[in-house]
Coordinates of C-alpha atoms in Angstrom, one line a residue:
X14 CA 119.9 47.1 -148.4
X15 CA 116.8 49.4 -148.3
X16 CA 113.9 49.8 -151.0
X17 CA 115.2 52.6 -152.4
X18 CA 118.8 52.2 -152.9
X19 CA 118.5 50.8 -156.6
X20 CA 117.7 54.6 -157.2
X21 CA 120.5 55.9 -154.9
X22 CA 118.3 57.0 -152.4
X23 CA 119.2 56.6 -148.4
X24 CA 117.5 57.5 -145.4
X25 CA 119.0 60.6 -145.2
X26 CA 118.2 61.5 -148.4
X27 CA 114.6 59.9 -147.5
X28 CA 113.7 62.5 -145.4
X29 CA 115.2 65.4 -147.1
X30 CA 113.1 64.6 -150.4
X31 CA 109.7 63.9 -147.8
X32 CA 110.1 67.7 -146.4
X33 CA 110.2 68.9 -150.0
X34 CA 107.8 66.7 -151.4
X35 CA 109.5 64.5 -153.5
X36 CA 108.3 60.9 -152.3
X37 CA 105.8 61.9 -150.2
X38 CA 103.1 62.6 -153.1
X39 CA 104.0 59.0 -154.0
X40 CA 102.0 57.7 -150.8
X41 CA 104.1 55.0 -149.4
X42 CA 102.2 54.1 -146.3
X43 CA 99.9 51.3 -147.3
X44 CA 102.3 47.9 -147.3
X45 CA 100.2 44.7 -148.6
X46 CA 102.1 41.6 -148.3
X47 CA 100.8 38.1 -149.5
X48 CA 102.4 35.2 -147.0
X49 CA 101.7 36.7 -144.0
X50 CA 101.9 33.7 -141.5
X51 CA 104.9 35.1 -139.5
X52 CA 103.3 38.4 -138.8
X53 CA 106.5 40.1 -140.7
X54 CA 107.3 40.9 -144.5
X55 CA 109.8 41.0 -147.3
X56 CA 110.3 44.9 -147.2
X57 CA 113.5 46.4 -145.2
X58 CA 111.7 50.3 -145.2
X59 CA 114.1 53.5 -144.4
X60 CA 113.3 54.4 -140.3
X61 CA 111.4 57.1 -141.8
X62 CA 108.4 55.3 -143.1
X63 CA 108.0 53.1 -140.3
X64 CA 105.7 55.2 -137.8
X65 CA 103.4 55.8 -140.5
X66 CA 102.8 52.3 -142.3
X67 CA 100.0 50.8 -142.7
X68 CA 100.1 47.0 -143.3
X69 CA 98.1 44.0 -144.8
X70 CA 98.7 40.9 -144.0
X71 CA 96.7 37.4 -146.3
X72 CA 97.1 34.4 -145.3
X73 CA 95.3 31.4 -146.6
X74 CA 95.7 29.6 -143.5
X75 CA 92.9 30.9 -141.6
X76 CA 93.9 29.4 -138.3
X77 CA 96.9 31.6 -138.5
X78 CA 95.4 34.8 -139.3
X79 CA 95.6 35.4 -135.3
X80 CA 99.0 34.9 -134.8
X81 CA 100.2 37.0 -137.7
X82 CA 97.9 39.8 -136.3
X83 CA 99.0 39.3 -132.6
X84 CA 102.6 39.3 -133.6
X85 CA 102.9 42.2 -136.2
X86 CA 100.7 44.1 -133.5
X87 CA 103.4 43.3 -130.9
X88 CA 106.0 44.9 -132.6
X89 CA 103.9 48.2 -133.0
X90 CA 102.5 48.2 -136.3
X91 CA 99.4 49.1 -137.7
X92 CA 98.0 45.9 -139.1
X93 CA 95.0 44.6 -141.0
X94 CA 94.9 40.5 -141.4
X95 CA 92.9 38.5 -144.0
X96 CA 92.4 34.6 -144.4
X97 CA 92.5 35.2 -148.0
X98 CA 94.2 33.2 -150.9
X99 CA 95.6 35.5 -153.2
X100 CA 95.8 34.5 -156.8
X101 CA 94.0 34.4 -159.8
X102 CA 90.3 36.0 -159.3
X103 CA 87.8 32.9 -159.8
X104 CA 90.0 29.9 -159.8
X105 CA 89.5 27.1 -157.4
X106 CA 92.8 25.2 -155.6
X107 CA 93.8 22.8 -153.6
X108 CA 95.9 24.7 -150.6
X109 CA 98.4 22.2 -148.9
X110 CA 99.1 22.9 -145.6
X111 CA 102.7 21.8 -145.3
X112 CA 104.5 19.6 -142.0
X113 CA 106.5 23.4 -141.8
X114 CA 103.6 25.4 -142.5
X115 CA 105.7 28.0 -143.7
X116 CA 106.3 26.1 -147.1
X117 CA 102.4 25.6 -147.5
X118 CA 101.1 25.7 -151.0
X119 CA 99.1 25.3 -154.2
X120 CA 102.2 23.9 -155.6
X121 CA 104.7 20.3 -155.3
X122 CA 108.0 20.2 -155.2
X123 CA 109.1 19.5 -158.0
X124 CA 110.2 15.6 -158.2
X125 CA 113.9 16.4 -159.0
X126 CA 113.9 18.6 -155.9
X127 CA 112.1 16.7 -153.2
X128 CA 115.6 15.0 -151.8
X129 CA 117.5 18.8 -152.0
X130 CA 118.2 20.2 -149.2
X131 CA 119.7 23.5 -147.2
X132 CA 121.7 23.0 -144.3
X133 CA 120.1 25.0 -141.0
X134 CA 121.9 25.0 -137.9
X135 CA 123.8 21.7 -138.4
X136 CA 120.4 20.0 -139.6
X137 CA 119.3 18.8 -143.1
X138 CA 116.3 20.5 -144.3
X139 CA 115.2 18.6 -146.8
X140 CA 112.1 19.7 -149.1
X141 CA 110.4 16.9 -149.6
X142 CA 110.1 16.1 -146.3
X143 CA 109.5 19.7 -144.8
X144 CA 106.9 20.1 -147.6
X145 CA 104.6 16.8 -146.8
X146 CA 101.0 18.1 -146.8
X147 CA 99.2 17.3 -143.4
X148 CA 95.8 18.8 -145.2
X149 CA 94.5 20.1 -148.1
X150 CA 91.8 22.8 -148.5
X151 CA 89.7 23.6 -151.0
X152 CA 89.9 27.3 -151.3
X153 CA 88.7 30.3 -153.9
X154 CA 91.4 32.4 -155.2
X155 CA 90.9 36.4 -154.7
X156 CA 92.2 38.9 -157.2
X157 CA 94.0 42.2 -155.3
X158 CA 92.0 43.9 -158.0
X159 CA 89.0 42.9 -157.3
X160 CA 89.3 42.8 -153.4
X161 CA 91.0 46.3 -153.2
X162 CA 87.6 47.4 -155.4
X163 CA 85.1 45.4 -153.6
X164 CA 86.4 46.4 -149.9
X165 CA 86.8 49.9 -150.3
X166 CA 88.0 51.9 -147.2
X167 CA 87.7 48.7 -145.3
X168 CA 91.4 47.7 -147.6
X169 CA 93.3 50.7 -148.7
X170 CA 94.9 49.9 -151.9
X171 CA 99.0 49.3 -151.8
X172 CA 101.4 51.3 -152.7
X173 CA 103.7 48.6 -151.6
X174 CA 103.7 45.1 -152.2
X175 CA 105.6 42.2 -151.5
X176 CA 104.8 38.0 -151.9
X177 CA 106.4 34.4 -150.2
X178 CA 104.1 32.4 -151.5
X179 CA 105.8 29.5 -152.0
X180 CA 105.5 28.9 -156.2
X181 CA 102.3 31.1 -157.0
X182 CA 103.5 34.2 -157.3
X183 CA 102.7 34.5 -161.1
X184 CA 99.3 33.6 -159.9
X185 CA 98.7 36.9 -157.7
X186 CA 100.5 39.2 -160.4
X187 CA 98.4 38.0 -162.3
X188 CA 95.1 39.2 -160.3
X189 CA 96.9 42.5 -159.4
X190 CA 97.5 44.1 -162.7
X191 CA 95.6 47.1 -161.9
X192 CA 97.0 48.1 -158.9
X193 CA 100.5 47.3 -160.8
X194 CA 99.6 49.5 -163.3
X195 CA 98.5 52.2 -161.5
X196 CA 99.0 52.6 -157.5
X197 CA 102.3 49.8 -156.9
X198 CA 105.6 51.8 -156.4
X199 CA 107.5 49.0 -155.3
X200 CA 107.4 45.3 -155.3
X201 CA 109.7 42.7 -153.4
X202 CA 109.1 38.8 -154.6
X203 CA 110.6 35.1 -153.9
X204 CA 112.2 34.8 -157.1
X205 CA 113.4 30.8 -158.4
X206 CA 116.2 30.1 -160.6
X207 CA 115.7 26.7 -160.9
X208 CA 112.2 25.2 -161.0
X209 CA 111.9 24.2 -157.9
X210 CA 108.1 24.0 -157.6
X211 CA 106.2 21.6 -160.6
X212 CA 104.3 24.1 -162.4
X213 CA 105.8 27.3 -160.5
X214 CA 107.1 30.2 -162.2
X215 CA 110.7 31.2 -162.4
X216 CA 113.1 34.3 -162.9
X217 CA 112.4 35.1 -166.6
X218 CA 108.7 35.0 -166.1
X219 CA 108.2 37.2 -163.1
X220 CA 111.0 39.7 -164.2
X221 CA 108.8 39.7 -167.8
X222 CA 105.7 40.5 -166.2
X223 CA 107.3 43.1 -163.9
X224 CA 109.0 45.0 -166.9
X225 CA 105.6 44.7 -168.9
X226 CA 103.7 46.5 -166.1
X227 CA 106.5 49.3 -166.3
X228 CA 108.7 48.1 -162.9
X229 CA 112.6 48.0 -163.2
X230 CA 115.0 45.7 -161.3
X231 CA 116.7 46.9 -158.4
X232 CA 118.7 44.0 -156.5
X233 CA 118.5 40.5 -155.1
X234 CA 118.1 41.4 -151.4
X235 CA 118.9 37.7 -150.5
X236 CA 120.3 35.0 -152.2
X237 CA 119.5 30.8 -151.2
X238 CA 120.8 27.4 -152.4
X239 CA 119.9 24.5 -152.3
X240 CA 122.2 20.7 -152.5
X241 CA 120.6 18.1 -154.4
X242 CA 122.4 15.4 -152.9
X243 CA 123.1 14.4 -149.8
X244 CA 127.1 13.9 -149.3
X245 CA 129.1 13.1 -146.2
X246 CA 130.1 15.6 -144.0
X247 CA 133.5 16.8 -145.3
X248 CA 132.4 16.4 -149.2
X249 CA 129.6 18.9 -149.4
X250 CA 130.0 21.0 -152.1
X251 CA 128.0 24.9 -151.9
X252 CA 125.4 23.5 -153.7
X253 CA 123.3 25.5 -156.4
X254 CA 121.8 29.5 -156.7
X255 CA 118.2 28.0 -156.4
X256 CA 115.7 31.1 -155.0
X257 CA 116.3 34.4 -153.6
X258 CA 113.9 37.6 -152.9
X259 CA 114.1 40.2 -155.6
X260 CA 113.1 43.8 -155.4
X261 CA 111.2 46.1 -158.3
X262 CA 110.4 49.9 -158.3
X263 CA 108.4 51.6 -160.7
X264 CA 110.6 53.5 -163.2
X265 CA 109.4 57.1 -162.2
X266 CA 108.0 57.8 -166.1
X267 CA 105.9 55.2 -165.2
X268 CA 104.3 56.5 -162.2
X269 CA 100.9 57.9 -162.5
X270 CA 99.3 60.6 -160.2
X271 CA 95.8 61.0 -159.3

């Protein structure tokens, strides 16, 4: 599935509307994406966007700021890394980087969740045991707003924003309101249907915040579960709907021009 297929838009249509102004005037070039560890991100973009993208990549793991740069660079892309936490402007946390450092977080698991698990290539992945915290650091939450206005041309705001963050994505919606408001065209988030994470936000409240700030929901681009018991093999059951990524565009009667 691509971005714009909730409004029955493919890549050949893409292009058509591009050469006659349609999407164009939206400016979908500048990609922000919060989670940027693996150098990738949540968005699957038509083959027409891709020359011209320009992407930012936060990561609150400094040490892997390199990495994320050296391999999104490798592939081609223009990219722009900070070692950033993204959150609420102002608010001090405690950032737990995780024995799979992809799963590093503000947030627990959740004590009813620690002993689920997903099955990977024949192995148990078990979350309370991928998400043991090897350190903690103190960190300062930055707001999009406020970095997107304190940066200027050294971060061009996004038209196109995406978050796997692990449990705080209320957190950064939260310090982005602005650009929500007034410059985001389309958003792709981890979404949880159970509450995985202590604390963490689920379905109902992102989708609610997302419909306040004038978004509409397209499709769940991917669908997880997770077993919370551990059976023999041969008695496993599918287990239960537990997260998934979710993708938002802005209604177009929403959309505000310059």
């Amino acid at each position: 599935a691509d971005i714009f297929s909730g409004f029955g838009i493919d890549d050949q249509d893409a292009a058509i509307a591009v050469s006659v102004g349609d999407i164009e005037p939206v400016g979908l070039g500048i990609h922000h994406h919060v989670g940027g560890r693996a150098g990738d991100t949540g968005f699957n973009f038509p083959a027409i966007f891709e020359p011209g993208l320009v992407r930012v990549l936060y990561d609150a793991d400094a040490s892997s700021t390199e990495q994320a740069q050296a391999q999104s660079v490798s592939s081609g892309r223009t990219t722009i890394t900070r070692p950033y936490f993204i959150g609420r402007p102002g608010v001090k946390q405690s950032f737990q980087i995780n024995y799979d450092p992809y799963t590093s977080s503000i947030r627990k698991i959740a004590p009813e969740f620690s002993g689920s698990y997903v099955e990977v290539n024949g192995t148990d992945y078990v979350m309370g045991e991928v998400t043991q915290p090897l350190r903690t650091v103190e960190i300062d939450a930055r707001g999009l707003d406020e970095l997107v206005r304190t940066e200027g041309e050294n971060l061009p705001a996004p038209d196109l924003l995406s978050l796997d963050t692990e449990g705080s994505e209320d957190d950064i919606l939260a310090g982005a309101r602005e650009l929500l408001d007034d410059r985001v065209v389309a958003l792709t988030t981890e979404i949880k249907f159970n509450p995985v994470y202590a604390d963490g936000p689920t379905i109902g409240d992102i989708f609610r915040v997302m419909f306040e700030r004038g978004f509409v929901f397209c499709e769940f681009e991917h669908v997880g579960r997770l077993t919370p018991m551990r059976g023999r093999l041969g008695t496993r059951g599918r287990g239960l709907i537990a997260f998934g990524d979710a993708i938002f565009l802005k209604h177009p009667a929403n959309i505000r021009g310059d």
